[in-house]
Amino acid sequence: MIKNKPILLVEDDMIDAMTVKRALKELNILNPVVTVENGEEALTYLRDSENEKPGIILLDLNMPRMNGIEFLGIAKKDDNLKLIPVIVLTTSLDEIDRVDTFNLGVAGYMVKPVDYKKFVEVIKAIKLYWSLSELPG
């Protein structure tokens, strides 16, 4: 993927985080993956000048402390963070969540399938998006 920039995975479920990492590895996506467990930790990571900004953020919505929508509300108002593409990767089928996240500027909304092979297809679609996108430097 783009310039081997890190992928920021914002996910509180360890099994889901391991599944994402496994699918990335299976698709030969070698970018480093940084995992944080909620929106607060994501903001802390992103605002730390010692950390390289990720090329993409994979964001769960349902998390403790600060959920994905709350995170988006803050990150997309921050001039240093708003251009980082965010793809929601969630179990939520709620149309309100979908509308709210697109109103907050997400690049995509993907529902996590239960079946692993279908999950790999979702990650493959994200890889294609990220590979074809002309992101700002």
Short mmCIF file of C-alpha atoms in Angstrom, two decimals:
data_model
loop_
_atom_site.label_atom_id
_atom_site.label_comp_id
_atom_site.label_asym_id
_atom_site.label_seq_id
_atom_site.Cartn_x
_atom_site.Cartn_y
_atom_site.Cartn_z
CA MET A 1 0.00 0.00 0.00
CA ILE A 2 0.98 3.65 -0.08
CA LYS A 3 4.64 4.26 0.78
CA ASN A 4 4.55 1.63 3.52
CA LYS A 5 2.78 4.13 5.78
CA PRO A 6 1.29 2.62 8.90
CA ILE A 7 -2.33 1.54 9.09
CA LEU A 8 -4.08 2.75 12.23
CA LEU A 9 -6.59 0.14 13.38
CA VAL A 10 -9.02 1.52 15.95
CA GLU A 11 -10.63 -1.63 17.34
CA ASP A 12 -11.42 -2.73 20.89
CA ASP A 13 -12.18 -6.39 20.09
CA MET A 14 -8.96 -8.45 20.12
CA ILE A 15 -10.44 -11.17 17.89
CA ASP A 16 -11.52 -8.61 15.27
CA ALA A 17 -8.10 -6.92 15.42
CA MET A 18 -6.38 -10.28 14.90
CA THR A 19 -8.74 -11.05 11.99
CA VAL A 20 -7.90 -7.74 10.30
CA LYS A 21 -4.17 -8.36 10.72
CA ARG A 22 -4.50 -11.91 9.42
CA ALA A 23 -6.43 -10.73 6.35
CA LEU A 24 -3.86 -7.98 5.66
CA LYS A 25 -1.05 -10.52 5.88
CA GLU A 26 -2.92 -12.94 3.60
CA LEU A 27 -3.24 -10.16 1.01
CA ASN A 28 0.49 -9.37 1.31
CA ILE A 29 -0.15 -5.94 2.79
CA LEU A 30 3.10 -5.37 4.63
CA ASN A 31 2.42 -1.94 6.08
CA PRO A 32 2.92 -1.78 9.83
CA VAL A 33 -0.36 -1.94 11.75
CA VAL A 34 -0.79 0.18 14.87
CA THR A 35 -3.75 -0.93 16.98
CA VAL A 36 -5.50 1.23 19.55
CA GLU A 37 -8.64 0.33 21.47
CA ASN A 38 -10.80 3.45 21.26
CA GLY A 39 -11.12 6.95 19.87
CA GLU A 40 -9.25 8.58 22.76
CA GLU A 41 -6.23 6.35 22.21
CA ALA A 42 -6.42 7.03 18.46
CA LEU A 43 -6.34 10.79 19.01
CA THR A 44 -3.44 10.45 21.43
CA TYR A 45 -1.50 8.39 18.88
CA LEU A 46 -2.32 10.73 15.98
CA ARG A 47 -1.41 13.88 17.89
CA ASP A 48 1.96 12.54 19.06
CA SER A 49 4.57 14.11 16.78
CA GLU A 50 6.85 11.11 17.37
CA ASN A 51 4.41 8.85 15.49
CA GLU A 52 4.25 8.72 11.71
CA LYS A 53 0.81 9.67 10.43
CA PRO A 54 -1.01 6.64 9.03
CA GLY A 55 -1.90 6.32 5.39
CA ILE A 56 -5.34 5.10 6.37
CA ILE A 57 -7.45 4.58 9.50
CA LEU A 58 -9.66 1.51 9.87
CA LEU A 59 -12.26 2.51 12.44
CA ASP A 60 -14.70 0.46 14.47
CA LEU A 61 -17.75 2.37 15.71
CA ASN A 62 -18.79 0.59 18.89
CA MET A 63 -16.01 1.12 21.43
CA PRO A 64 -15.78 2.17 25.06
CA ARG A 65 -14.62 5.62 26.25
CA MET A 66 -14.86 7.29 22.83
CA ASN A 67 -16.72 5.58 20.02
CA GLY A 68 -15.98 5.91 16.33
CA ILE A 69 -18.50 8.65 15.61
CA GLU A 70 -17.21 10.77 18.50
CA PHE A 71 -13.66 10.21 17.21
CA LEU A 72 -14.65 11.30 13.69
CA GLY A 73 -16.34 14.42 15.05
CA ILE A 74 -13.04 15.52 16.57
CA ALA A 75 -10.55 14.20 14.00
CA LYS A 76 -12.31 15.64 10.96
CA LYS A 77 -12.23 19.14 12.52
CA ASP A 78 -8.48 18.91 13.17
CA ASP A 79 -6.47 20.41 10.30
CA ASN A 80 -3.60 17.96 10.97
CA LEU A 81 -5.85 14.88 10.85
CA LYS A 82 -8.81 15.61 8.60
CA LEU A 83 -7.14 14.52 5.36
CA ILE A 84 -6.24 11.03 6.61
CA PRO A 85 -8.72 8.68 4.92
CA VAL A 86 -10.93 6.80 7.36
CA ILE A 87 -12.77 3.63 6.48
CA VAL A 88 -15.34 2.44 8.97
CA LEU A 89 -15.07 -1.29 9.57
CA THR A 90 -17.97 -2.22 11.82
CA THR A 91 -20.72 -4.70 12.61
CA SER A 92 -23.30 -1.89 12.63
CA LEU A 93 -26.00 -2.17 9.97
CA ASP A 94 -27.68 0.95 11.36
CA GLU A 95 -28.49 3.40 8.57
CA ILE A 96 -28.09 6.30 11.01
CA ASP A 97 -24.48 5.25 11.67
CA ARG A 98 -23.81 5.09 7.94
CA VAL A 99 -25.31 8.55 7.33
CA ASP A 100 -23.56 10.07 10.36
CA THR A 101 -20.14 8.73 9.37
CA PHE A 102 -20.43 9.90 5.76
CA ASN A 103 -21.55 13.32 7.00
CA LEU A 104 -18.34 13.36 9.05
CA GLY A 105 -16.20 12.67 5.98
CA VAL A 106 -15.37 8.96 5.93
CA ALA A 107 -13.95 7.48 2.76
CA GLY A 108 -15.97 4.28 3.12
CA TYR A 109 -18.24 2.18 5.31
CA MET A 110 -17.72 -1.58 5.38
CA VAL A 111 -19.72 -4.06 7.43
CA LYS A 112 -17.58 -6.82 8.96
CA PRO A 113 -18.83 -10.16 7.68
CA VAL A 114 -18.77 -13.14 10.02
CA ASP A 115 -17.36 -15.44 7.34
CA TYR A 116 -13.55 -15.09 7.12
CA LYS A 117 -13.38 -15.47 3.32
CA LYS A 118 -15.91 -12.66 2.92
CA PHE A 119 -13.93 -10.63 5.45
CA VAL A 120 -10.81 -11.02 3.30
CA GLU A 121 -12.84 -9.72 0.33
CA VAL A 122 -13.75 -6.60 2.35
CA ILE A 123 -10.08 -6.01 3.17
CA LYS A 124 -9.22 -6.60 -0.50
CA ALA A 125 -11.72 -3.86 -1.45
CA ILE A 126 -10.08 -1.51 1.07
CA LYS A 127 -6.66 -2.37 -0.40
CA LEU A 128 -7.91 -1.56 -3.90
CA TYR A 129 -9.37 1.76 -2.72
CA TRP A 130 -6.15 2.68 -0.93
CA SER A 131 -3.99 1.63 -3.87
CA LEU A 132 -5.96 3.68 -6.40
CA SER A 133 -6.59 6.78 -4.29
CA GLU A 134 -4.61 9.91 -4.99
CA LEU A 135 -4.04 11.03 -1.42
CA PRO A 136 -2.50 14.38 -0.53
CA GLY A 137 1.17 14.25 0.53
#
